[in-house]
Tab-separated table of C-alpha atoms and ligand atoms in Angstrom:
chain	number	residue	atom	x	y	z
A	470	MET	CA	-0.071	-0.045	-0.195
A	471	PHE	CA	3.281	2.463	0.985
A	472	PRO	CA	5.613	0.998	-1.146
A	473	ALA	CA	8.118	3.968	-0.653
A	474	PHE	CA	8.045	3.748	2.866
A	475	THR	CA	7.903	0.310	3.400
A	476	ARG	CA	10.926	-0.612	1.262
A	477	LEU	CA	12.584	2.938	3.097
A	478	PHE	CA	11.695	0.314	6.525
A	479	ILE	CA	13.488	-2.447	5.247
A	480	THR	CA	16.582	-1.047	4.321
A	481	THR	CA	15.923	0.786	7.798
A	482	VAL	CA	15.584	-2.285	9.332
A	483	LEU	CA	18.659	-4.062	7.209
A	484	PHE	CA	21.083	-1.462	8.755
A	485	SER	CA	20.281	-1.605	12.173
A	486	SER	CA	20.898	-4.799	12.529
A	487	LEU	CA	24.018	-5.226	10.271
A	488	ILE	CA	25.307	-2.471	12.948
A	489	LEU	CA	23.854	-5.110	15.711
A	490	THR	CA	25.759	-7.507	13.953
A	491	ALA	CA	28.837	-5.610	13.656
A	492	ASN	CA	29.339	-4.734	17.015
A	493	ALA	CA	28.411	-8.159	19.319
A	494	GLN	CA	31.091	-9.780	16.821
A	495	PRO	CA	34.830	-9.907	17.121
A	496	PRO	CA	36.848	-9.719	14.441
A	497	ALA	CA	36.634	-13.222	12.044
A	498	SER	CA	40.478	-13.502	11.953
A	499	LYS	CA	40.593	-13.513	15.572
A	500	PRO	CA	40.669	-17.170	16.636
A	501	ILE	CA	38.236	-18.378	18.512
A	502	LEU	CA	38.677	-21.506	21.576
A	503	ILE	CA	35.917	-23.134	23.208
A	504	ARG	CA	36.293	-24.931	26.221
A	505	ALA	CA	33.115	-27.615	26.263
A	506	GLY	CA	31.562	-29.144	29.317
A	507	LYS	CA	30.234	-31.509	27.250
A	508	LEU	CA	30.588	-31.672	22.996
A	509	TYR	CA	27.934	-33.738	21.069
A	510	ASP	CA	30.017	-35.323	17.950
A	511	SER	CA	27.365	-36.178	15.290
A	512	GLU	CA	29.356	-39.089	13.328
A	513	LYS	CA	30.090	-41.143	16.415
A	514	ASN	CA	26.004	-40.163	17.871
A	515	SER	CA	27.372	-39.952	21.617
A	516	PHE	CA	28.342	-36.936	24.145
A	517	LEU	CA	32.664	-36.155	25.305
A	518	SER	CA	33.625	-34.353	27.966
A	519	LYS	CA	36.058	-31.768	28.276
A	520	GLN	CA	36.687	-31.082	24.580
A	521	GLU	CA	37.907	-28.222	22.678
A	522	ILE	CA	37.446	-26.567	19.729
A	523	LEU	CA	39.873	-23.808	18.082
A	524	ILE	CA	38.124	-21.625	15.323
A	525	GLN	CA	40.124	-19.506	12.906
A	526	ASP	CA	39.036	-17.773	9.713
A	527	GLY	CA	34.890	-19.384	10.194
A	528	VAL	CA	36.686	-23.031	10.377
A	529	ILE	CA	37.120	-25.572	13.235
A	530	ARG	CA	40.952	-26.187	13.166
A	531	GLN	CA	41.752	-28.281	16.010
A	532	ILE	CA	38.772	-30.360	18.526
A	533	GLY	CA	39.941	-32.429	21.135
A	534	PRO	CA	41.661	-32.032	24.903
A	535	ARG	CA	43.729	-29.464	26.492
A	536	LEU	CA	44.179	-26.962	23.252
A	537	SER	CA	46.318	-24.154	23.974
A	538	ALA	CA	44.998	-20.848	23.180
A	539	PRO	CA	46.589	-19.053	19.816
A	540	LYS	CA	48.241	-15.798	20.616
A	541	GLY	CA	45.380	-13.307	20.904
A	542	ALA	CA	42.788	-15.792	20.819
A	543	ILE	CA	38.999	-15.180	22.346
A	544	VAL	CA	38.826	-18.300	24.795
A	545	LEU	CA	34.974	-19.277	25.261
A	546	ASP	CA	34.315	-21.091	28.534
A	547	LEU	CA	31.290	-23.404	28.144
A	548	SER	CA	32.391	-25.816	30.864
A	549	ARG	CA	28.751	-25.481	32.096
A	550	HIS	CA	27.780	-25.974	28.497
A	551	THR	CA	27.199	-27.988	26.156
A	552	VAL	CA	28.381	-27.223	22.040
A	553	ALA	CA	26.541	-29.082	19.529
A	554	PRO	CA	26.834	-28.423	15.432
A	555	GLY	CA	24.856	-25.113	14.483
A	556	LEU	CA	20.886	-26.980	14.141
A	557	ILE	CA	19.508	-27.627	10.891
A	558	ASP	CA	15.879	-27.242	10.002
A	559	ALA	CA	14.897	-28.989	6.932
A	560	HIS	CA	11.511	-27.822	6.627
A	561	THR	CA	11.313	-23.959	7.046
A	562	HIS	CA	8.490	-21.245	5.610
A	563	LEU	CA	10.418	-18.310	6.184
A	564	LEU	CA	8.156	-15.936	4.048
A	565	LEU	CA	4.892	-17.774	5.216
A	566	ASN	CA	3.404	-16.514	8.612
A	567	GLN	CA	0.065	-17.591	9.528
A	568	LYS	CA	-2.852	-17.681	11.812
A	569	GLN	CA	-4.814	-20.707	13.224
A	570	THR	CA	-7.949	-20.192	10.622
A	571	ARG	CA	-9.476	-22.091	7.827
A	572	THR	CA	-7.954	-19.646	5.139
A	573	GLY	CA	-4.771	-19.519	6.721
A	574	MET	CA	-2.349	-20.224	3.999
A	575	GLU	CA	-4.314	-17.883	1.626
A	576	ASP	CA	-4.886	-15.082	3.799
A	577	ALA	CA	-1.063	-15.628	4.844
A	578	SER	CA	-0.159	-15.005	1.273
A	579	LYS	CA	-2.101	-11.813	0.535
A	580	ILE	CA	0.059	-9.516	2.055
A	581	PRO	CA	2.678	-7.771	-0.453
A	582	ALA	CA	6.193	-9.196	-1.017
A	583	GLU	CA	7.749	-6.304	1.063
A	584	GLU	CA	6.223	-7.157	4.490
A	585	ARG	CA	7.031	-11.093	3.368
A	586	MET	CA	10.542	-10.651	3.689
A	587	ARG	CA	10.214	-8.028	6.503
A	588	GLN	CA	8.831	-10.889	8.478
A	589	ALA	CA	10.990	-13.728	6.980
A	590	LEU	CA	14.201	-11.914	8.404
A	591	ALA	CA	12.176	-11.094	12.111
A	592	PHE	CA	12.356	-15.278	11.518
A	593	ALA	CA	15.605	-15.858	10.118
A	594	LYS	CA	16.999	-14.064	12.639
A	595	ALA	CA	14.760	-15.984	15.467
A	596	ASP	CA	16.123	-18.852	14.020
A	597	LEU	CA	19.497	-18.787	14.528
A	598	GLU	CA	19.199	-17.356	17.779
A	599	ALA	CA	17.266	-20.945	18.531
A	600	GLY	CA	20.835	-22.336	17.404
A	601	ILE	CA	19.420	-23.208	13.982
A	602	THR	CA	22.580	-22.452	12.131
A	603	THR	CA	21.251	-23.429	8.325
A	604	VAL	CA	17.675	-23.913	6.780
A	605	ARG	CA	16.072	-25.547	4.024
A	606	ASP	CA	12.922	-23.733	3.382
A	607	VAL	CA	10.234	-25.482	1.194
A	608	GLY	CA	8.020	-23.415	-0.387
A	609	ASN	CA	4.927	-21.049	0.347
A	610	SER	CA	7.141	-18.062	-0.543
A	611	GLY	CA	5.760	-16.442	-3.314
A	612	GLN	CA	7.578	-16.869	-6.901
A	613	PHE	CA	10.805	-17.353	-5.660
A	614	LEU	CA	11.218	-14.748	-2.851
A	615	ASP	CA	13.113	-17.290	-0.875
A	616	VAL	CA	15.935	-16.998	-3.762
A	617	GLN	CA	16.135	-13.370	-2.857
A	618	LEU	CA	16.094	-14.063	0.755
A	619	ARG	CA	18.576	-16.059	0.673
A	620	LYS	CA	21.016	-13.906	-1.240
A	621	LEU	CA	20.493	-11.076	1.592
A	622	LEU	CA	21.365	-13.690	4.089
A	623	ALA	CA	24.739	-14.456	1.792
A	624	GLU	CA	25.724	-11.214	1.849
A	625	GLY	CA	25.662	-11.214	5.447
A	626	LYS	CA	23.090	-8.082	5.130
A	627	ALA	CA	20.981	-9.500	8.094
A	628	PRO	CA	21.193	-12.003	10.394
A	629	GLY	CA	20.131	-15.110	9.587
A	630	PRO	CA	21.080	-19.239	8.772
A	631	THR	CA	22.770	-19.927	5.526
A	632	MET	CA	19.729	-21.402	3.282
A	633	TYR	CA	19.151	-24.130	0.971
A	634	VAL	CA	15.462	-23.282	-1.118
A	635	SER	CA	12.823	-24.939	-3.284
A	636	GLY	CA	11.174	-22.505	-4.613
A	637	PRO	CA	7.825	-22.973	-5.494
A	638	ILE	CA	6.319	-26.025	-5.000
A	639	LEU	CA	5.569	-27.777	-8.577
A	640	SER	CA	1.638	-29.680	-7.457
A	641	PRO	CA	-0.890	-30.826	-9.292
A	642	PRO	CA	-3.609	-28.672	-10.672
A	643	GLY	CA	-5.500	-26.696	-7.796
A	644	GLY	CA	-1.939	-25.857	-5.590
A	645	GLN	CA	-2.030	-27.472	-2.078
A	646	PHE	CA	-5.646	-27.323	-1.809
A	647	GLY	CA	-9.006	-28.657	-1.515
A	648	LYS	CA	-11.411	-26.016	-2.409
A	649	LEU	CA	-9.920	-22.971	-2.567
A	650	ALA	CA	-12.761	-19.597	-2.336
A	651	PRO	CA	-13.049	-18.141	-6.237
A	652	ALA	CA	-11.513	-14.866	-4.089
A	653	ASP	CA	-8.721	-16.787	-3.025
A	654	THR	CA	-7.616	-18.747	-6.044
A	655	PHE	CA	-5.290	-16.330	-6.897
A	656	VAL	CA	-2.972	-18.353	-4.303
A	657	ILE	CA	-2.217	-21.320	-6.304
A	658	LYS	CA	-0.328	-19.368	-8.866
A	659	GLN	CA	1.050	-17.126	-6.561
A	660	GLU	CA	3.060	-19.929	-4.837
A	661	TYR	CA	2.743	-23.091	-6.718
A	662	ARG	CA	4.396	-24.790	-9.996
A	663	VAL	CA	1.178	-25.819	-11.117
A	664	ILE	CA	2.396	-29.366	-13.521
A	665	ARG	CA	-0.160	-30.122	-16.660
A	666	GLY	CA	1.685	-33.394	-17.826
A	667	ALA	CA	5.408	-35.018	-18.536
A	668	ALA	CA	6.504	-32.469	-20.620
A	669	ASP	CA	5.267	-29.361	-18.816
A	670	ALA	CA	6.587	-31.184	-15.432
A	671	ARG	CA	11.048	-31.677	-17.082
A	672	ALA	CA	9.823	-27.163	-18.329
A	673	ALA	CA	9.233	-26.867	-14.704
A	674	VAL	CA	12.337	-27.989	-12.826
A	675	LEU	CA	14.079	-26.519	-15.591
A	676	GLU	CA	12.836	-23.149	-14.963
A	677	HIS	CA	13.425	-23.773	-11.653
A	678	LEU	CA	16.673	-24.633	-12.269
A	679	LYS	CA	17.152	-21.051	-13.765
A	680	GLN	CA	16.980	-19.790	-10.795
A	681	GLY	CA	19.122	-21.117	-8.597
A	682	VAL	CA	17.250	-23.685	-6.223
A	683	ASN	CA	18.869	-26.167	-3.818
A	684	VAL	CA	16.270	-28.445	-3.903
A	685	ILE	CA	12.719	-29.070	-5.772
A	686	LYS	CA	10.005	-29.529	-3.128
A	687	VAL	CA	7.187	-31.254	-5.039
A	688	CYS	CA	3.249	-31.750	-3.424
A	689	MET	CA	2.553	-35.474	-4.461
A	690	ASN	CA	-1.341	-34.907	-2.634
A	691	THR	CA	-4.010	-33.103	-1.774
A	692	ASP	CA	-7.448	-34.144	-0.738
A	693	ASN	CA	-8.397	-34.927	-3.774
A	694	ARG	CA	-5.975	-34.751	-6.406
A	695	VAL	CA	-1.860	-36.061	-6.817
A	696	LEU	CA	0.713	-36.244	-9.712
A	697	ALA	CA	0.258	-38.375	-12.408
A	698	PRO	CA	3.236	-41.267	-12.198
A	699	GLU	CA	4.904	-39.941	-15.176
A	700	GLU	CA	4.667	-36.426	-14.058
A	701	ILE	CA	6.953	-37.428	-11.172
A	702	LYS	CA	9.602	-39.113	-12.629
A	703	ALA	CA	10.173	-36.902	-15.287
A	704	ILE	CA	10.774	-34.493	-11.991
A	705	VAL	CA	12.730	-36.738	-10.583
A	706	ALA	CA	14.989	-37.379	-13.493
A	707	THR	CA	15.452	-33.698	-14.448
A	708	ALA	CA	16.441	-33.116	-11.045
A	709	HIS	CA	18.723	-35.706	-11.277
A	710	GLU	CA	19.923	-35.060	-13.803
A	711	ASN	CA	21.318	-31.406	-13.395
A	712	GLY	CA	22.536	-32.730	-10.202
A	713	ILE	CA	19.646	-31.728	-8.001
A	714	PRO	CA	17.710	-33.582	-4.472
A	715	VAL	CA	13.487	-33.979	-4.996
A	716	THR	CA	11.449	-34.291	-1.971
A	717	ALA	CA	8.512	-34.386	-1.652
A	718	HIS	CA	5.536	-33.698	0.212
A	719	ALA	CA	3.403	-36.627	1.001
A	720	THR	CA	0.451	-36.857	3.710
A	721	TYR	CA	-1.130	-40.591	2.823
A	722	ASP	CA	0.976	-43.484	2.081
A	723	GLU	CA	0.527	-43.853	-1.432
A	724	SER	CA	1.421	-41.101	-2.423
A	725	ALA	CA	4.540	-41.718	-0.790
A	726	ARG	CA	4.950	-44.977	-2.443
A	727	ASP	CA	4.439	-43.734	-5.813
A	728	ALA	CA	6.932	-41.078	-5.459
A	729	VAL	CA	9.450	-43.232	-4.071
A	730	LEU	CA	8.871	-45.575	-6.774
A	731	ALA	CA	9.742	-42.431	-9.130
A	732	GLY	CA	13.104	-41.954	-7.411
A	733	VAL	CA	12.342	-38.822	-5.034
A	734	ASP	CA	15.354	-38.615	-2.134
A	735	GLY	CA	12.668	-37.674	1.047
A	736	ILE	CA	9.015	-37.673	2.322
A	737	GLU	CA	7.470	-34.856	4.159
A	738	HIS	CA	5.522	-35.679	6.699
A	739	GLY	CA	4.758	-39.304	5.552
A	740	TYR	CA	1.973	-39.436	8.457
A	741	ALA	CA	0.830	-42.179	7.522
A	742	LEU	CA	3.753	-44.394	6.218
A	743	SER	CA	3.396	-48.346	5.764
A	744	ASP	CA	6.079	-50.604	6.882
A	745	SER	CA	5.937	-51.703	3.149
A	746	THR	CA	6.626	-47.745	2.504
A	747	LEU	CA	8.744	-47.784	5.080
A	748	ILE	CA	11.271	-50.894	4.012
A	749	LEU	CA	11.120	-49.497	0.274
A	750	MET	CA	12.246	-46.256	1.711
A	751	ALA	CA	15.562	-48.090	3.538
A	752	LYS	CA	15.886	-49.839	0.716
A	753	ARG	CA	16.406	-46.926	-1.869
A	754	GLY	CA	18.067	-45.077	0.623
A	755	ALA	CA	14.809	-42.089	1.060
A	756	TYR	CA	14.835	-40.362	3.628
A	757	VAL	CA	11.827	-39.248	5.933
A	758	VAL	CA	11.239	-35.475	7.507
A	759	PRO	CA	8.644	-35.877	10.518
A	760	THR	CA	6.987	-32.552	10.917
A	761	ASP	CA	5.814	-32.642	14.351
A	762	VAL	CA	5.350	-31.298	17.387
A	763	SER	CA	5.940	-32.191	21.161
A	764	ARG	CA	3.196	-32.628	23.611
A	765	GLU	CA	2.966	-28.984	25.155
A	766	LYS	CA	2.920	-27.443	21.391
A	767	ALA	CA	0.701	-29.726	20.687
A	768	ALA	CA	-1.978	-28.392	23.232
A	769	ILE	CA	-1.005	-25.032	22.443
A	770	MET	CA	-2.231	-25.645	18.536
A	771	VAL	CA	-5.057	-26.987	19.600
A	772	ALA	CA	-6.575	-25.068	22.359
A	773	GLY	CA	-5.743	-22.020	19.334
A	774	ILE	CA	-8.405	-23.720	17.339
A	775	GLY	CA	-10.637	-23.409	19.841
A	776	MET	CA	-10.295	-27.319	20.666
A	777	LYS	CA	-10.875	-28.129	24.714
A	778	GLY	CA	-11.297	-30.319	27.808
A	779	LYS	CA	-11.650	-33.875	26.293
A	780	GLU	CA	-12.129	-33.832	23.109
A	781	ALA	CA	-8.656	-31.569	22.773
A	782	GLU	CA	-6.827	-34.383	25.379
A	783	ASP	CA	-8.106	-37.285	22.699
A	784	TYR	CA	-7.240	-35.389	19.704
A	785	ILE	CA	-3.891	-34.952	21.161
A	786	ALA	CA	-3.415	-38.366	22.272
A	787	THR	CA	-4.290	-39.247	18.904
A	788	SER	CA	-1.990	-37.313	16.903
A	789	LEU	CA	1.186	-38.030	18.994
A	790	ASN	CA	0.516	-41.528	19.258
A	791	THR	CA	0.376	-41.895	15.622
A	792	PHE	CA	3.050	-39.625	14.881
A	793	HIS	CA	5.429	-41.342	17.230
A	794	ASP	CA	4.534	-44.510	16.301
A	795	ARG	CA	5.897	-43.904	12.892
A	796	ILE	CA	9.156	-42.902	14.192
A	797	ARG	CA	9.418	-46.051	16.220
A	798	ARG	CA	9.013	-47.684	12.932
A	799	ALA	CA	11.215	-45.942	10.707
A	800	ARG	CA	13.859	-46.433	12.910
A	801	GLU	CA	13.603	-49.795	13.026
A	802	LYS	CA	13.680	-50.218	9.737
A	803	GLY	CA	15.998	-47.987	8.947
A	804	VAL	CA	14.767	-45.032	7.636
A	805	MET	CA	17.046	-41.724	7.858
A	806	ILE	CA	15.214	-39.412	10.115
A	807	VAL	CA	15.470	-35.869	9.276
A	808	ALA	CA	14.664	-32.970	11.581
A	809	GLY	CA	11.766	-30.870	9.592
A	810	SER	CA	9.930	-28.170	11.457
A	811	ASP	CA	7.423	-26.986	9.340
A	812	TYR	CA	6.461	-24.341	12.112
A	813	TYR	CA	5.045	-21.190	10.239
A	814	PHE	CA	2.504	-20.429	12.520
A	815	ASP	CA	1.290	-16.528	13.811
A	816	ILE	CA	0.480	-18.614	17.379
A	817	LYS	CA	0.633	-16.191	20.566
A	818	GLY	CA	3.361	-17.471	23.110
A	819	VAL	CA	5.129	-19.385	20.149
A	820	GLY	CA	7.935	-17.622	18.533
A	821	ARG	CA	9.839	-18.781	15.521
A	822	GLY	CA	12.716	-20.007	16.437
A	823	GLU	CA	10.955	-21.903	19.832
A	824	GLY	CA	8.519	-23.618	17.539
A	825	SER	CA	11.445	-24.545	15.137
A	826	VAL	CA	13.085	-26.302	17.621
A	827	ASP	CA	9.866	-28.064	19.481
A	828	VAL	CA	10.330	-30.587	16.741
A	829	VAL	CA	13.696	-32.320	17.659
A	830	LEU	CA	12.026	-32.644	21.040
A	831	SER	CA	9.277	-34.157	19.777
A	832	TYR	CA	11.167	-37.015	18.543
A	833	PHE	CA	13.174	-37.234	22.003
A	834	GLU	CA	9.255	-37.844	23.050
A	835	ALA	CA	8.303	-40.219	20.534
A	836	GLY	CA	11.532	-43.036	22.271
A	837	LEU	CA	15.064	-41.116	20.609
A	838	SER	CA	17.504	-40.718	22.750
A	839	ALA	CA	18.387	-37.651	22.700
A	840	ALA	CA	21.949	-38.504	21.118
A	841	ASP	CA	19.181	-39.917	18.220
A	842	ALA	CA	17.616	-36.847	18.543
A	843	LEU	CA	19.927	-34.247	17.746
A	844	ARG	CA	21.415	-36.734	15.447
A	845	THR	CA	18.221	-35.234	12.984
A	846	ALA	CA	19.074	-32.222	13.294
A	847	THR	CA	22.690	-32.236	12.271
A	848	TYR	CA	24.085	-35.201	10.814
A	849	HIS	CA	21.284	-36.529	9.034
A	850	ALA	CA	19.873	-33.297	7.985
A	851	ALA	CA	23.371	-32.371	6.586
A	852	LYS	CA	23.196	-35.732	4.725
A	853	ALA	CA	19.697	-35.236	3.322
A	854	LEU	CA	20.599	-31.594	2.482
A	855	GLY	CA	23.924	-32.763	0.487
A	856	ILE	CA	26.504	-30.383	2.468
A	857	LEU	CA	27.803	-33.303	5.480
A	858	THR	CA	31.587	-32.179	3.846
A	859	HIS	CA	31.053	-28.997	5.622
A	860	THR	CA	28.483	-29.094	8.176
A	861	GLY	CA	26.606	-30.610	10.638
A	862	ILE	CA	29.591	-32.586	12.418
A	863	LEU	CA	32.428	-30.754	14.959
A	864	LYS	CA	35.495	-32.019	13.681
A	865	LYS	CA	38.753	-30.448	12.099
A	866	GLY	CA	38.008	-28.405	8.586
A	867	MET	CA	34.020	-28.134	8.748
A	868	LYS	CA	32.122	-25.042	8.830
A	869	ALA	CA	32.563	-23.483	12.134
A	870	ASP	CA	28.791	-23.892	12.687
A	871	LEU	CA	27.565	-24.337	16.256
A	872	VAL	CA	25.462	-23.784	19.749
A	873	ALA	CA	26.485	-23.960	22.818
A	874	PHE	CA	23.173	-25.249	25.632
A	875	ASP	CA	22.914	-24.644	29.076
A	876	GLY	CA	23.726	-27.565	31.091
A	877	ASP	CA	24.155	-31.240	30.221
A	878	LEU	CA	21.549	-31.342	26.953
A	879	GLU	CA	21.989	-35.493	27.559
A	880	GLN	CA	20.706	-35.434	31.162
A	881	THR	CA	18.450	-32.918	30.774
A	882	PHE	CA	17.179	-32.742	27.344
A	883	PRO	CA	13.525	-31.406	26.554
A	884	ARG	CA	15.266	-28.392	29.334
A	885	SER	CA	18.169	-27.096	27.994
A	886	LEU	CA	17.266	-27.530	24.137
A	887	THR	CA	15.611	-24.351	24.492
A	888	LYS	CA	18.035	-22.640	26.680
A	889	VAL	CA	20.413	-21.440	24.286
A	890	LYS	CA	23.715	-19.998	25.533
A	891	THR	CA	25.899	-19.106	22.297
A	892	VAL	CA	25.042	-19.599	18.437
A	893	ILE	CA	28.950	-19.282	16.022
A	894	LYS	CA	27.889	-19.135	13.002
A	895	GLY	CA	31.187	-19.786	9.922
A	896	GLY	CA	33.029	-18.905	12.803
A	897	LYS	CA	31.106	-15.981	13.769
A	898	MET	CA	29.673	-14.752	17.301
A	899	VAL	CA	25.916	-13.896	16.009
A	900	TYR	CA	23.762	-15.258	19.558
A	901	GLN	CA	25.166	-14.558	22.793
A	902	ALA	CA	22.139	-14.604	25.462
A	903	ALA	CA	22.462	-12.267	27.974
A	904	GLU	CA	24.189	-13.272	31.235
A	905	LYS	CA	22.075	-14.067	34.402
B	563	ZN	ZN1	5.605	-27.394	4.534
């Protein structure tokens, strides 16, 4: 409505956050020596005691007990903390902020692009301060606003995680919806790339590649439509020929199975995966991104849609039982579990960072150990994103992305997970909690 004003506002926000970040950070070249009380080794999937990490020029130079601090190094005493690789959220929607209403996504998509970018910058900062140093953003970002946001963050113009983006979701006609009100059908063209046949599927992937996406996200099923087998096969073949992965939104077992048979790399949500589909996924090396919530967040969300008393309790119990059961079966069958929050809600009291990290807690509640839960958001997620060569593990030569949680994360997982002390991204201190 006031584009000039909004643009000015964005510039001001960017500028002030730049100054804040610049003031909070030591010069990039100054070495940092971290004395960690505990350290999560995502490669061995275990917690180690009394480890030290030496960081210089954005990279982990040394790691082990009793390192000596080079001259001029900043020594960080994190002896009462647990240091882990920076978390990776493999399913975000930074450009979506949705109220819990029936027309949530339609309404959220009506706000101007400038305002969406401004919101996204705030969410990126919140994610970073929650310990998330990398995200894979999978659509609902207009027409490639995610590519713009990735650029802003990569250039250091605002604080936020390193982004990997999908661009608009490739979907069957009608987008991701059942039936839309006529006034809301705009959202399909604005937010999706509708696929009409195999040749068009191929063209869509090539268009996305031209825009510089990192991954192709497909919507396999809505409530009543699915991508045809020849369409999903053409998408996977074109993406893989060009060296990028494909991940599929699939809420039903049959659509997940069709996607896996067509060769997708991962399944998003997968609420109702059968044992036979999980076995197929394990065989083909496809991962699952279970976009679940913890019991506490489920209660807040259910209350937000007006459900109360026994109805609410039963609904939560049934949903969580289904979620937990498929997490346990996925683990049993050897399917890699990758953390992805899908947290895009505007819920009072649950900020973006907290809401995003909550998914890791949900896996812990499903029965994964602290180490296994953490691994979904580090080693596994880095593997799924194809960045395990430099991210997701704390070891010599890796990018210095790390997070320190208060206390002993292994022993007090639910409490420590949301108590972030320090976040380091690319060797720079990007967040430090205020002293208590
Ligand atoms: Zn999603």
